């Protein structure tokens, strides 16, 4: 069984082919990061146009890499949301056209489900497991009970983790994307110098909050006047430490609620942060549970995870109609209790 | 009739109370533009506004920085929440459906400056400024069309 996956929901144009033996036969990613650097953030329309320009050729090269034809595939899977709607449209229309032309099943995949199931592609683990998904648009803790079965334990009540990194980097005059920029800058910094708040730390439950931390970074930076390189490094390190403390605290609560011996799995671009990974690994070790983090290239947005989620669904006999409409909001667990006092990233 | 008003907000709860007051005065076709630096409290204010407007006290209101726009039901008309932080070209707001949203109900816009000359000339402009007390903000409200009388009724009660 072989499935082609397409991912265009944010700033990467990506295609990949995976098979049932958990092999990634081919994968190609065209990062639009270089296009976005002048803007200090992802620019939605730039993203949609660039996806449109590059996706066809990228798919053709991916098929060549895997030495397969469309006829050799068992299905076409594509990110159907959530995400920037222009980009999602480009991917979905392309996938529908391919499915129709080749007479193959079409699968619209929730981008978050792609992240949630990645560890089954990389490590082949069984359900259930606890997942921390931390990216530019999301920060949530989920129990992954099965394909299509997700129980949200907590989520951010304001900004996503990656959004906090991006905005803190902007406040410090660092570059985009904010995650790597903060991490690089923080390497030489003293994480103890600035006592930034730890929103939600010690509070019951598993919800996150990062908005107050962003405001504190702003006020600290303003209090210093003009920032020296030392100030920037120390503030970046203090910020990163605060995020890691909060995330580890919330993940600890989630492990309590999960009530099983793990494993704890991380996914999403923020999982690339080494300080955060180390904290979560230490948390897992202190609880005696396994800690799994897929390789970085599969933690950030990619098409292999979409192909894999498509394959998992196809195995269960689930496919989607060609009348599927892209979904800018698409919660994995629509039944999740609302995070009280909060705005929530779906 | 005043065209502008300045209201000191001593803490986030006051910001939320102002938002609820504005929500009760909002009418179809209103554009409420929210300005202020990163961390000033625009999303906090928008969230309180949406909750008051829809009457759903625990409605989930994410920062729409990632998705650019969210829409909510539950009030008399739809309420749209735009965050244009990542918008580079003003004309792209048209592709987001800003004009249609204004036709449908009440529109909150964070980072309205991103619209440049495309910025709607109607409704209320609200700017949150930092002051010495880190908990406090100064709200500057300005009528951009249709709000002069309603501004009279805010903050003096």
XYZ file of C-alpha atoms in Angstrom:
503
model
C 0.000 0.000 0.000
C 1.464 3.335 -1.102
C 0.036 6.783 -0.458
C 1.048 10.189 -1.796
C 0.774 13.018 0.725
C 0.586 16.737 -0.027
C 1.076 19.525 2.523
C 0.490 23.209 1.734
C -1.247 24.530 4.838
C 1.471 26.930 5.906
C 4.877 27.946 4.610
C 6.210 24.651 3.275
C 5.233 23.144 -0.053
C 5.774 19.427 0.446
C 5.026 16.062 -1.140
C 5.934 12.569 0.030
C 5.148 8.923 -0.620
C 5.046 6.363 2.191
C 4.221 2.674 2.247
C 2.671 0.283 4.714
C 6.088 -0.922 5.917
C 6.629 2.591 7.385
C 9.103 3.474 4.658
C 9.261 6.990 3.277
C 9.861 6.171 -0.382
C 10.420 9.802 -1.308
C 9.878 13.226 0.154
C 10.464 16.714 -1.112
C 10.066 19.951 0.799
C 10.322 23.378 -0.674
C 10.635 25.835 2.153
C 9.271 29.274 1.525
C 11.228 30.609 4.452
C 13.603 32.542 2.220
C 10.654 34.222 0.536
C 9.229 35.306 3.884
C 12.313 36.576 5.667
C 11.923 40.155 4.363
C 8.454 40.312 5.953
C 9.349 39.067 9.442
C 6.622 36.476 9.283
C 4.673 34.231 6.987
C 2.711 36.235 4.477
C -0.421 34.326 3.558
C -0.824 35.422 -0.030
C 2.838 34.921 -0.797
C 2.394 31.414 0.547
C -0.635 30.580 -1.619
C 0.973 31.875 -4.812
C 4.231 30.058 -4.140
C 2.390 26.784 -3.449
C 0.556 27.206 -6.740
C 3.769 27.870 -8.648
C 5.707 24.930 -7.265
C 3.364 22.136 -6.251
C 2.899 20.354 -9.607
C 6.622 20.119 -10.311
C 7.332 19.081 -6.753
C 4.863 16.177 -6.963
C 6.304 15.043 -10.296
C 9.830 15.008 -8.859
C 8.649 13.147 -5.756
C 7.081 10.439 -7.924
C 10.349 10.233 -9.909
C 12.389 9.938 -6.713
C 10.239 7.017 -5.564
C 10.259 5.565 -9.075
C 6.510 5.137 -9.086
C 3.700 6.361 -11.316
C 0.351 7.709 -10.212
C -1.093 4.326 -11.199
C 1.119 2.619 -8.605
C -0.403 4.638 -5.753
C -3.293 3.447 -3.594
C -4.528 6.895 -2.596
C -3.868 10.643 -2.620
C -3.884 12.357 0.779
C -3.744 16.102 1.366
C -3.924 18.503 4.276
C -7.542 19.726 4.341
C -7.037 22.147 7.247
C -6.605 23.788 9.643
C -4.290 26.436 8.248
C -3.986 29.339 5.870
C -6.953 28.834 3.651
C -5.325 29.944 0.385
C -2.559 27.394 0.706
C -4.936 24.623 1.765
C -7.083 25.289 -1.309
C -4.106 24.882 -3.624
C -3.223 21.521 -2.089
C -6.791 20.209 -1.954
C -7.607 21.163 -5.551
C -4.394 19.564 -6.778
C -5.045 16.377 -4.809
C -8.631 16.128 -6.036
C -7.490 16.554 -9.646
C -4.872 13.820 -9.252
C -7.320 11.469 -7.532
C -9.919 12.015 -10.220
C -7.461 11.676 -13.102
C -5.857 8.526 -11.723
C -9.057 7.030 -10.341
C -7.619 6.787 -6.825
C -9.238 7.367 -3.430
C -8.959 10.902 -2.043
C -8.284 11.617 1.627
C -8.490 15.026 3.312
C -6.289 14.918 6.385
C -6.444 17.111 9.446
C -2.956 18.638 9.657
C -2.957 18.047 13.419
C -3.733 14.364 12.893
C -0.657 14.203 10.686
C 1.464 15.458 13.576
C -0.364 13.201 16.024
C 0.311 9.978 14.078
C 3.889 10.733 12.964
C 5.383 8.725 15.810
C 3.633 5.601 14.498
C 5.433 6.131 11.182
C 8.824 6.692 12.795
C 8.649 4.354 15.791
C 5.729 2.042 15.075
C 4.248 2.410 18.564
C 0.761 1.284 19.573
C -2.111 3.395 20.884
C -2.639 5.059 23.290
C 0.026 7.681 23.920
C 0.244 11.227 25.218
C 1.110 13.868 22.643
C 2.389 17.393 23.119
C 1.780 19.288 19.880
C 3.544 22.652 19.907
C 3.820 24.670 16.713
C 3.302 28.129 15.243
C -0.462 27.829 15.340
C -1.060 25.332 18.128
C -0.090 24.231 21.598
C -2.046 21.318 22.975
C -1.800 18.102 24.960
C -3.759 15.176 23.531
C -4.354 11.566 24.359
C -4.079 9.724 21.052
C -6.432 6.777 21.512
C -6.628 5.634 17.918
C -6.869 6.881 14.341
C -9.466 9.651 14.447
C -9.801 9.326 18.226
C -8.209 12.180 20.133
C -8.935 13.478 23.606
C -7.709 16.988 24.274
C -6.473 17.456 27.830
C -5.307 21.026 27.455
C -4.623 23.779 24.973
C -3.378 27.334 24.873
C -5.749 29.939 26.227
C -4.190 32.664 24.072
C -1.077 32.482 21.880
C 0.442 29.304 20.462
C 3.949 28.353 21.594
C 5.524 29.063 18.222
C 3.667 32.362 17.987
C 5.174 33.310 21.366
C 8.659 32.525 20.035
C 8.022 34.540 16.861
C 6.704 37.560 18.738
C 9.407 37.463 21.421
C 12.033 37.315 18.666
C 10.436 40.328 17.014
C 10.464 42.234 20.310
C 14.171 41.449 20.737
C 14.995 42.482 17.196
C 15.958 38.942 16.249
C 15.077 37.358 12.933
C 12.334 35.127 11.618
C 11.492 32.342 12.238
C 11.551 33.163 15.922
C 12.169 29.678 17.342
C 15.632 29.105 15.882
C 16.503 32.807 16.309
C 15.718 32.743 20.046
C 17.499 29.438 20.527
C 20.640 30.665 18.747
C 20.672 33.927 20.666
C 19.977 32.187 23.996
C 23.013 29.919 23.718
C 25.292 32.557 25.203
C 22.654 33.850 27.599
C 21.939 33.558 31.313
C 18.437 32.099 31.790
C 18.371 33.275 35.421
C 18.979 36.959 34.793
C 15.403 38.025 34.133
C 12.675 36.555 36.368
C 9.948 36.329 33.718
C 6.491 35.048 34.714
C 5.527 31.386 34.294
C 1.861 31.671 33.249
C -0.325 28.780 34.490
C 2.588 27.147 36.373
C 1.259 25.064 39.264
C -2.373 25.729 38.302
C -4.642 22.689 37.949
C -5.240 21.272 34.485
C -3.207 21.204 31.313
C -3.938 24.526 29.596
C -1.191 26.881 28.439
C -0.858 30.648 28.305
C 1.913 32.624 26.631
C 0.425 36.077 26.093
C 1.552 37.443 29.468
C 5.058 36.162 28.859
C 5.196 38.068 25.588
C 4.110 41.234 27.396
C 6.751 40.669 30.098
C 9.494 40.303 27.471
C 8.361 43.559 25.956
C 8.388 45.390 29.270
C 11.765 43.982 30.276
C 13.267 44.992 26.952
C 11.790 48.456 27.257
C 13.081 48.824 30.817
C 16.610 48.159 29.571
C 16.420 50.880 26.940
C 18.809 50.006 24.127
C 19.618 46.306 24.212
C 23.203 45.066 24.198
C 24.009 41.655 22.726
C 24.382 40.430 26.312
C 20.898 41.713 27.218
C 19.402 40.055 24.158
C 21.074 36.723 24.899
C 20.027 36.797 28.562
C 16.452 37.782 27.753
C 16.185 35.146 25.019
C 17.527 32.522 27.431
C 15.187 33.658 30.215
C 12.225 33.539 27.839
C 13.120 30.087 26.565
C 13.520 28.844 30.131
C 10.123 30.221 31.102
C 8.461 28.477 28.145
C 10.211 25.205 28.971
C 9.185 25.456 32.653
C 5.535 26.044 31.739
C 5.402 23.311 29.106
C 7.064 20.760 31.395
C 4.656 21.642 34.212
C 1.596 21.231 31.961
C 2.923 18.014 30.433
C 3.426 16.678 33.971
C -0.219 17.329 34.754
C -1.207 15.655 31.499
C 0.795 12.547 32.428
C -1.140 12.447 35.706
C -4.453 12.681 33.861
C -3.386 10.187 31.217
C -2.874 7.710 34.034
C -0.734 5.329 32.016
C 2.951 4.628 31.734
C 3.364 6.889 28.748
C 4.847 7.157 26.343
C 5.168 10.924 26.078
C 5.522 12.037 22.468
C 6.317 15.496 21.105
C 5.484 16.909 17.697
C 5.315 20.276 15.964
C 8.022 22.746 15.086
C 8.543 23.948 18.655
C 9.647 20.406 19.540
C 12.817 21.294 17.635
C 13.890 23.497 20.563
C 16.691 21.666 22.376
C 16.048 23.247 25.782
C 12.399 22.231 25.655
C 13.228 18.725 24.504
C 15.723 18.296 27.338
C 13.141 19.415 29.910
C 10.511 17.023 28.579
C 12.992 14.179 28.433
C 13.935 14.822 32.055
C 10.236 14.915 32.982
C 9.621 11.576 31.291
C 12.654 10.007 32.952
C 11.551 11.235 36.380
C 8.179 9.561 35.778
C 9.712 6.413 34.385
C 7.924 6.762 31.030
C 9.361 6.584 27.542
C 9.992 9.836 25.683
C 9.705 9.850 21.918
C 10.519 12.698 19.587
C 10.411 12.082 15.853
C 13.382 13.446 13.886
C 13.231 17.216 13.494
C 12.362 17.182 9.801
C 9.255 15.141 10.660
C 8.352 17.368 13.620
C 7.953 20.451 11.493
C 5.364 20.640 8.724
C 5.973 17.886 6.200
C 4.117 15.718 3.716
C 5.255 12.317 4.987
C 2.997 12.722 8.005
C 0.053 13.531 5.732
C 0.781 10.513 3.540
C 1.067 8.350 6.656
C -2.174 9.605 8.200
C -3.801 8.944 4.821
C -2.447 5.417 4.829
C -3.709 4.787 8.372
C -7.173 5.940 7.349
C -7.154 4.045 4.082
C -6.302 0.843 5.977
C -9.500 1.360 7.960
C -11.455 1.848 4.766
C -12.004 5.566 5.340
C -11.863 7.922 2.376
C -13.312 11.345 1.579
C -15.544 12.589 -1.209
C -14.377 15.007 -3.883
C -16.895 17.475 -2.469
C -14.687 17.984 0.595
C -14.353 21.696 1.434
C -11.125 22.988 3.037
C -11.543 23.749 6.738
C -9.646 26.737 8.179
C -10.732 25.635 11.683
C -10.720 21.928 12.403
C -10.336 20.822 16.015
C -9.054 17.277 16.533
C -11.326 16.846 19.522
C -14.521 18.847 18.920
C -15.977 17.499 22.167
C -13.155 18.883 24.301
C -14.313 21.000 27.240
C -13.617 24.655 26.597
C -10.558 26.125 28.216
C -12.237 28.441 30.700
C -11.152 32.059 30.716
C -9.501 31.500 27.455
C -9.300 31.755 23.741
C -8.236 28.532 22.186
C -6.388 27.472 19.096
C -8.614 24.944 17.394
C -20.384 65.607 20.444
C -16.877 64.405 21.001
C -14.840 62.747 18.295
C -12.388 61.183 20.669
C -12.018 60.130 24.258
C -9.242 58.873 26.511
C -9.990 56.296 29.198
C -7.469 55.083 31.767
C -7.657 51.329 32.420
C -6.052 50.371 35.715
C -5.932 46.627 35.076
C -7.000 43.936 32.556
C -10.424 43.667 34.221
C -11.076 47.313 33.321
C -10.029 46.591 29.754
C -12.544 43.748 29.657
C -15.273 45.933 31.138
C -14.669 48.561 28.446
C -14.832 45.852 25.797
C -18.190 44.647 27.138
C -19.511 48.219 27.131
C -18.474 48.668 23.501
C -20.050 45.331 22.588
C -23.402 46.483 23.935
C -23.196 49.577 21.708
C -22.082 47.734 18.574
C -24.306 47.716 15.516
C -24.306 45.944 12.201
C -21.644 47.308 9.867
C -19.436 48.563 12.695
C -15.687 48.252 12.329
C -13.829 48.319 15.628
C -10.138 48.784 14.872
C -7.756 47.756 17.666
C -4.260 49.257 17.670
C -1.339 48.959 20.069
C 2.062 47.309 20.258
C 2.692 43.601 20.791
C 1.476 42.734 24.280
C -0.745 45.806 24.708
C -3.853 43.665 25.191
C -5.642 43.804 21.836
C -6.555 40.129 21.831
C -7.640 40.331 25.493
C -9.964 43.176 24.579
C -11.254 41.410 21.469
C -11.970 38.252 23.457
C -13.981 40.134 26.085
C -15.832 41.996 23.310
C -16.743 38.767 21.512
C -17.893 37.083 24.705
C -20.054 40.029 25.669
C -21.452 40.381 22.153
C -22.321 36.720 21.715
C -23.430 36.294 25.322
C -21.226 33.200 25.509
C -19.103 33.806 28.575
C -16.821 30.845 27.961
C -16.587 31.084 24.166
C -13.151 30.006 22.946
C -11.528 32.984 21.264
C -8.064 32.213 19.939
C -5.576 34.837 18.869
C -6.199 34.703 15.114
C -2.598 35.553 14.242
C -2.204 32.141 12.616
C -5.560 31.842 10.845
C -5.974 35.615 10.179
C -9.727 35.585 10.744
C -12.318 33.865 12.911
C -16.069 34.262 12.891
C -18.521 33.833 15.769
C -22.271 33.374 15.972
C -24.549 33.963 18.908
C -25.030 37.741 18.764
C -27.596 39.629 16.758
C -25.259 39.479 13.761
C -22.109 37.609 12.972
C -18.970 38.943 14.585
C -15.668 38.695 12.748
C -12.263 38.873 14.405
C -9.384 39.707 12.073
C -5.705 39.817 13.017
C -3.697 41.380 10.209
C -0.311 41.107 11.957
C 1.032 38.910 9.181
C -0.584 40.761 6.322
C 1.944 42.422 4.023
C -0.149 43.945 1.251
C -3.362 45.820 2.105
C -5.163 44.497 -0.960
C -4.814 40.962 0.389
C -7.401 41.853 3.030
C -9.940 41.850 0.217
C -9.123 38.205 -0.417
C -9.784 37.503 3.252
C -13.342 38.736 2.796
C -13.139 41.864 4.920
C -15.795 43.727 2.920
C -18.229 40.822 3.076
C -17.648 40.566 6.812
C -18.564 44.225 7.289
C -21.781 43.634 5.349
C -22.633 40.699 7.596
C -22.214 42.190 11.031
C -19.626 43.526 13.457
C -15.914 43.413 12.608
C -12.985 43.606 15.017
C -9.623 44.242 13.380
C -6.270 43.918 15.132
C -3.339 45.639 13.380
C -5.634 47.776 11.158
C -2.536 49.788 10.121
C -1.691 46.885 7.806
C -4.609 47.974 5.621
C -3.020 51.326 4.728
C -5.303 53.241 2.388
C -7.722 50.283 2.313
C -8.637 50.873 5.953
C -12.420 51.315 6.296
C -13.486 54.880 7.108
C -16.225 53.924 9.498
C -16.694 52.786 13.053
C -14.411 53.164 16.021
C -10.650 53.265 16.364
C -9.317 52.095 19.735
C -5.632 52.303 20.649
C -4.140 50.727 23.758
C -1.018 52.500 25.037
C 1.395 51.360 27.710
C 1.761 53.534 30.811
C 4.145 53.409 33.787
C 2.141 50.791 35.702
C 2.689 47.502 33.831
C -0.880 46.352 34.651
C -2.490 49.520 33.337
C -3.191 50.833 29.851
C -4.514 54.022 28.367
C -7.324 53.553 25.849
C -7.743 56.184 23.149
C -11.082 55.986 21.368
C -11.729 57.868 18.168
C -14.831 58.090 16.038
C -14.172 57.227 12.404
C -17.806 57.409 11.392
C -21.052 56.746 13.235
C -19.645 56.552 16.750
C -19.625 60.178 17.932
C -22.895 59.904 19.857
C -22.074 56.523 21.256
C -18.663 57.782 22.403
C -20.483 60.320 24.566
C -22.026 57.486 26.536
C -18.795 55.616 27.263
C -16.638 55.907 30.330
C -18.746 58.510 32.132
C -21.222 56.134 33.707
